[in-house]
Short mmCIF file of C-alpha atoms in Angstrom, two decimals:
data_model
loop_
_atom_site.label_atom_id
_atom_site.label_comp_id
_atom_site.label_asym_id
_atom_site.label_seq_id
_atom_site.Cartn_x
_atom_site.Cartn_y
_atom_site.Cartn_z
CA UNK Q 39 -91.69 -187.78 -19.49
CA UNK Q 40 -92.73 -186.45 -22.87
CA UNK Q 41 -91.76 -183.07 -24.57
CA UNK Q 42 -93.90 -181.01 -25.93
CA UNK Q 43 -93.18 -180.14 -29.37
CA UNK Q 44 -92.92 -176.55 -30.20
CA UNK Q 45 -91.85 -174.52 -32.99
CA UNK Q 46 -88.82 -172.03 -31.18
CA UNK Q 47 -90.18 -168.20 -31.37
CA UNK Q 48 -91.06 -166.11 -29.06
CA UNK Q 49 -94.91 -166.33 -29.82
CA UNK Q 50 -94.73 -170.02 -28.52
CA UNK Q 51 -92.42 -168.99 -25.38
CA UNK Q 52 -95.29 -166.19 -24.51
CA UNK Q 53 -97.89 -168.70 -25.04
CA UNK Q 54 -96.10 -171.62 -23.08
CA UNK Q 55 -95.48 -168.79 -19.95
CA UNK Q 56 -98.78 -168.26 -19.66
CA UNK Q 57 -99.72 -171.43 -19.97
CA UNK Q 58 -97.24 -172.02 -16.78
CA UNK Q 59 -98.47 -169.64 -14.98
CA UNK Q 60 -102.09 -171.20 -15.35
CA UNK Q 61 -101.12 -174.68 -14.83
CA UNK Q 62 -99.22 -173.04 -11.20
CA UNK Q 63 -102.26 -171.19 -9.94
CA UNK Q 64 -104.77 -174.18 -10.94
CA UNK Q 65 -102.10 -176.60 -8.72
CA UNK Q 66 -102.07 -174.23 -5.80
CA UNK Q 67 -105.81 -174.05 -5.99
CA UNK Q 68 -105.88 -178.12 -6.31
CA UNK Q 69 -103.96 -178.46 -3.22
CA UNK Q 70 -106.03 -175.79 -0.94
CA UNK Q 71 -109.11 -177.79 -2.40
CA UNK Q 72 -107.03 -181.16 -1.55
CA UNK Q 73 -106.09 -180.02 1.67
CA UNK Q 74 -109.58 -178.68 2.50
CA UNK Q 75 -111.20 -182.08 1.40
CA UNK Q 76 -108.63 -183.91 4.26
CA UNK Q 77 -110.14 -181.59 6.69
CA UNK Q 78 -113.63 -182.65 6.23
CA UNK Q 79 -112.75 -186.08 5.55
CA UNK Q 80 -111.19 -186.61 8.90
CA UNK Q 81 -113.66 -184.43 10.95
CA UNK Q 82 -116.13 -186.95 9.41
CA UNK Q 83 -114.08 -189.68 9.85
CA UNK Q 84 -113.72 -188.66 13.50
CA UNK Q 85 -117.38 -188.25 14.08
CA UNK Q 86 -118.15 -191.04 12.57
CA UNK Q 87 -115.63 -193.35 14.77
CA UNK Q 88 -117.04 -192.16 18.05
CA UNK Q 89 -120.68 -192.60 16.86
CA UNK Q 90 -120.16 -196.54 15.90
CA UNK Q 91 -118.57 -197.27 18.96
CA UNK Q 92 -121.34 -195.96 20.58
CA UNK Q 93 -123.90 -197.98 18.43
CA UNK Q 94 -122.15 -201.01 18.56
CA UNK Q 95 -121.76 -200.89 22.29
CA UNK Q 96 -125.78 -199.90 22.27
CA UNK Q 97 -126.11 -203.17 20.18
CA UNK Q 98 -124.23 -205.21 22.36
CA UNK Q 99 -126.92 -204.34 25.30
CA UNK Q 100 -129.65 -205.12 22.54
CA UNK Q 101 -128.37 -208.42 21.45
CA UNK Q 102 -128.04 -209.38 25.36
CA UNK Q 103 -131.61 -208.41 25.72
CA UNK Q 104 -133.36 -210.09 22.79
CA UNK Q 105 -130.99 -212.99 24.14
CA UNK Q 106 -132.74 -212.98 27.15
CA UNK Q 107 -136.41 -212.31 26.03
CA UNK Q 108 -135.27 -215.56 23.82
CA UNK Q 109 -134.18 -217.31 26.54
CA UNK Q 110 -137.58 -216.18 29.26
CA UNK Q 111 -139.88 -216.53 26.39
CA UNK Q 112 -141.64 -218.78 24.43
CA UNK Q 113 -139.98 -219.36 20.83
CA UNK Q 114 -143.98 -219.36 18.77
CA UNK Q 115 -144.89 -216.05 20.67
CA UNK Q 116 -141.56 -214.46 20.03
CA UNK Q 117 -141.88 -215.26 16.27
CA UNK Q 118 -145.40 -214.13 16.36
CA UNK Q 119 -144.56 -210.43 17.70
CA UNK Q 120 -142.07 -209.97 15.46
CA UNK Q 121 -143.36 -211.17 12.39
CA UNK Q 122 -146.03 -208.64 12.63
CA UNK Q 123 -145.29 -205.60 10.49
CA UNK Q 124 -143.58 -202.61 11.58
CA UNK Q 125 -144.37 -199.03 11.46
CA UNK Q 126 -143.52 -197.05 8.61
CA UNK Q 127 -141.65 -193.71 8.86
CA UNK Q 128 -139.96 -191.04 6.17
CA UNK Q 129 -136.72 -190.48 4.92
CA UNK Q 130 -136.18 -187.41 2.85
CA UNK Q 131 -132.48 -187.47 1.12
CA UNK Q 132 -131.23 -183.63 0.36
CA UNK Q 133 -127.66 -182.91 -0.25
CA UNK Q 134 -124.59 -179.89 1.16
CA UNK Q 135 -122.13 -178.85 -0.91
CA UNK Q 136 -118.57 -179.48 0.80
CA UNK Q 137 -115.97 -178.45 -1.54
CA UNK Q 138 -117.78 -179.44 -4.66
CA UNK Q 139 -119.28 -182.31 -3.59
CA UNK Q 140 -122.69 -182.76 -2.73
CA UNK Q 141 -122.88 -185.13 -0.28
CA UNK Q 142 -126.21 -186.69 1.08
CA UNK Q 143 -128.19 -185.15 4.36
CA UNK Q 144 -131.07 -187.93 5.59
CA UNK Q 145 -134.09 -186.50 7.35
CA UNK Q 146 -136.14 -189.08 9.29
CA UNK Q 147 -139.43 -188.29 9.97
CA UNK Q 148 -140.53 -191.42 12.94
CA UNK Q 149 -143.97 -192.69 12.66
CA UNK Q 150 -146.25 -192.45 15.01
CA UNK Q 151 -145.91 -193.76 18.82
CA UNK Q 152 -149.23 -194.84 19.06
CA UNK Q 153 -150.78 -196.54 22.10
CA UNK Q 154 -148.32 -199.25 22.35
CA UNK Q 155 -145.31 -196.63 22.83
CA UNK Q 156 -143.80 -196.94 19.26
CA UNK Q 157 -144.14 -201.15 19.49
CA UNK Q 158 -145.51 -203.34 17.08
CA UNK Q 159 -147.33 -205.37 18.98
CA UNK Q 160 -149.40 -205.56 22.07
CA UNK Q 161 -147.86 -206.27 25.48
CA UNK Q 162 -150.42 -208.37 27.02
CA UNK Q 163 -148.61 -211.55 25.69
CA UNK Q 164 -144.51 -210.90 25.47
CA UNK Q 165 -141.55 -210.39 28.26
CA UNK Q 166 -140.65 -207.42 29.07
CA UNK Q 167 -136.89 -208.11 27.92
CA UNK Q 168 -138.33 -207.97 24.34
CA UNK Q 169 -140.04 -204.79 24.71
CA UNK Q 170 -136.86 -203.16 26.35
CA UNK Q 171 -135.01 -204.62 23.33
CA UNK Q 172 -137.50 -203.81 20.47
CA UNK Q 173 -137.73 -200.07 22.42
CA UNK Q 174 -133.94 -199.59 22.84
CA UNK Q 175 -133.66 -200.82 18.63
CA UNK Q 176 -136.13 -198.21 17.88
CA UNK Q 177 -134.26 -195.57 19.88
CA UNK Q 178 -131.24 -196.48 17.75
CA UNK Q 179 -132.84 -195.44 14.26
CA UNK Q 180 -131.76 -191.62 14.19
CA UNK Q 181 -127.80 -192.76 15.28
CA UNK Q 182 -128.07 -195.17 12.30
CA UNK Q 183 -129.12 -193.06 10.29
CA UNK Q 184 -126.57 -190.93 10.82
CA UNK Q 185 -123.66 -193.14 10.82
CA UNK Q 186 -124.96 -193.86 7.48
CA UNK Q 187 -125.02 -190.29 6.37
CA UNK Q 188 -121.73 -189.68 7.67
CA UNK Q 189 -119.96 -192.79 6.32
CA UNK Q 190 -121.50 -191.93 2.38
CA UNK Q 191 -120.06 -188.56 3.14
CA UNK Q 192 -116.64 -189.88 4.18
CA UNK Q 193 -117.01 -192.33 0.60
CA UNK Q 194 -117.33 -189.45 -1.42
CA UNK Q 195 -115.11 -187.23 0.11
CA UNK Q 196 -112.47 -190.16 -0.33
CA UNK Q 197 -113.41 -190.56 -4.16
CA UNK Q 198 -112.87 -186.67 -4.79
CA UNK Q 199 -109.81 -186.55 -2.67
CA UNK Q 200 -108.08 -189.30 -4.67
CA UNK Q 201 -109.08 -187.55 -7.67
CA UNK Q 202 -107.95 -184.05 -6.14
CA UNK Q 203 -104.36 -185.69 -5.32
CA UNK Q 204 -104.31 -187.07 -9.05
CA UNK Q 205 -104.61 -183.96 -10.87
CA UNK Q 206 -102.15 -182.31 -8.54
CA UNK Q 207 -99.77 -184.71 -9.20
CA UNK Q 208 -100.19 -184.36 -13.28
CA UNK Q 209 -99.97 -180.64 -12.59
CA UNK Q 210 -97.03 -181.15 -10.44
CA UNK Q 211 -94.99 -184.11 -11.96
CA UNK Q 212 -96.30 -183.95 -15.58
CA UNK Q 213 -97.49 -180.47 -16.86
CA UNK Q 214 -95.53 -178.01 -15.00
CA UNK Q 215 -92.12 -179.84 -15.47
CA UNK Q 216 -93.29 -179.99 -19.66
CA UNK Q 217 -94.24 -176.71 -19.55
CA UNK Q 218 -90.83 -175.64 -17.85
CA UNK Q 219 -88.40 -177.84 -20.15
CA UNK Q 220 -90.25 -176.30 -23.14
CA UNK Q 221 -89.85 -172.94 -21.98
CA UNK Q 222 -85.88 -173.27 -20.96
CA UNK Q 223 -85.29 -175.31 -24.70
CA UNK Q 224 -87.15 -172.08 -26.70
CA UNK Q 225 -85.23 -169.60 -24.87
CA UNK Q 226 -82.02 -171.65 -25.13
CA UNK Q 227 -82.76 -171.83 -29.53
CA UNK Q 228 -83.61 -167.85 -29.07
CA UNK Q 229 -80.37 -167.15 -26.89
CA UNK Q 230 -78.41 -169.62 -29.40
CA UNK Q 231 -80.03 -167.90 -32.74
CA UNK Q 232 -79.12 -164.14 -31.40
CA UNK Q 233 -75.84 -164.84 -30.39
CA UNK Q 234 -75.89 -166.55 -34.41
CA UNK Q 235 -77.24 -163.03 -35.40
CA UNK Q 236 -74.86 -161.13 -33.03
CA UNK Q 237 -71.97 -163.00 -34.81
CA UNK Q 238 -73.09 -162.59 -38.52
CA UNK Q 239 -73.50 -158.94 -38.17
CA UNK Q 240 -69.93 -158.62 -36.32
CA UNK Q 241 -68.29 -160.52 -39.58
CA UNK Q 242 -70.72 -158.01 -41.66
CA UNK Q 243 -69.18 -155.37 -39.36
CA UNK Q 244 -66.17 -156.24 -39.33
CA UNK Q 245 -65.81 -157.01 -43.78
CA UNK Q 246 -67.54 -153.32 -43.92
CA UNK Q 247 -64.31 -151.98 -41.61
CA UNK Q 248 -61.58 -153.94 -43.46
CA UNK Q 249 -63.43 -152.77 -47.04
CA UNK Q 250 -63.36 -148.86 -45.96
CA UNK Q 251 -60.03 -149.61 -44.64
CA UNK Q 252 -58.74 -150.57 -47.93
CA UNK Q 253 -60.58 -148.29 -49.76
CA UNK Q 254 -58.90 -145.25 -48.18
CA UNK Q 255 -55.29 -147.31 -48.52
CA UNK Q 256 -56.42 -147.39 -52.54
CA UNK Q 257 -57.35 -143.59 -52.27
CA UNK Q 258 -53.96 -142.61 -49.99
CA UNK Q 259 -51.97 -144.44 -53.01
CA UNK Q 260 -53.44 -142.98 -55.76
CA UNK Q 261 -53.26 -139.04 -53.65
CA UNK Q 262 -49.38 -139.67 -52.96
CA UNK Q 263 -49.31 -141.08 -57.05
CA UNK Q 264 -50.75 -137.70 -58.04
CA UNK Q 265 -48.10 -135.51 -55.81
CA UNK Q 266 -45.52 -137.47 -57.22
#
């Protein structure tokens, strides 16, 4: 780990303090955020889980039906009701802000049922395992949808909590630690260069005693001379 490289007063050592004290309330804010973000992430995550199991065992019971219309029906008609095209509905993308990040809310606005009940085709022609399969996929949009919105939420949430947990590891492992070496090595040179100072003006002190000592010896000698 690099130093930093200061000059040793006690400008710097005021500066560098506060600069701790920064760098300690910014990491203890980093880790609420951090901790926050895990929250979300796993209530999502959670959510999420549940909703694809669901789906996927909604699927299953779609695939067995469009397996069966496949296997009751005739191959040209099947390809001929579902090549025709399909409704068209709206999706309107807005965002909510959760912990900084703005992560994407879908609104799906279904087209209209019509007289067919929301199919594609008419029913004078096709098995009725392909409309129960074609009806239940419909039914599935708004999940999907969804599980879509929730997984780009979990994404996201991932991407800011990795940077989140990098930044409080600089702050923890990097800047504080500098911050706090500096600080010690500036107070060390201060403590090191008063105790110099301390010393010098003891010796001063001390040369000042010894030179008034002898001067009043000189003075004494040249009294008792005098008497004499």
């Amino acid at each position: 780990m690099a130093e930093i490289k200061v000059n040793p007063t006690r400008m710097e050592l005021k500066k560098l303090k506060g600069r701790l004290a920064t760098a300690r309330r910014g990491h203890k804010l980093l880790k609420d955020k951090r901790d926050e973000l895990m929250k979300q992430f796993l209530d999502i995550v959670r959510e999420a889980k549940v909703l694809r199991e669901q789906l996927n065992d909604r699927f299953s019971m779609i695939d067995a039906r469009f397996a069966a219309a496949a296997a009751t029906s005739d191959s040209r008609m099947l390809t001929e009701a579902l090549m025709l095209p399909g409704r068209q509905g709206k999706l309107t993308v807005s965002t909510r802000n959760v912990m900084s990040v703005n992560v994407p809310v879908f609104h799906y606005e279904a087209p209209d049922a019509g007289t067919e009940g929301g199919l594609n085709y008419g029913l004078a022609f096709t098995s009725g395992e392909l409309d129960d399969a074609v009806a239940a996929l419909t039914d599935a949009t708004d999940e999907l949808i969804r599980l879509s919105e929730l997984e780009k939420a979990a994404l996201m949430l991932c991407d800011e909590i990795e940077r989140t947990r990098r930044r409080v590891n600089a702050l923890e492992y990097i800047m504080i630690p500098q911050y706090e070496t500096a600080i010690r090595s500036i107070t060390m040179k201060l403590d090191e260069n008063e105790r110099g100072n301390t010393s010098r003006l003891m010796k001063v002190k001390d040369m000042m005693l010894a030179e008034e000592i002898a001067k009043r010896k000189a003075q004494s000698g040249d009294a008792d001379e005098d008497e004499e």
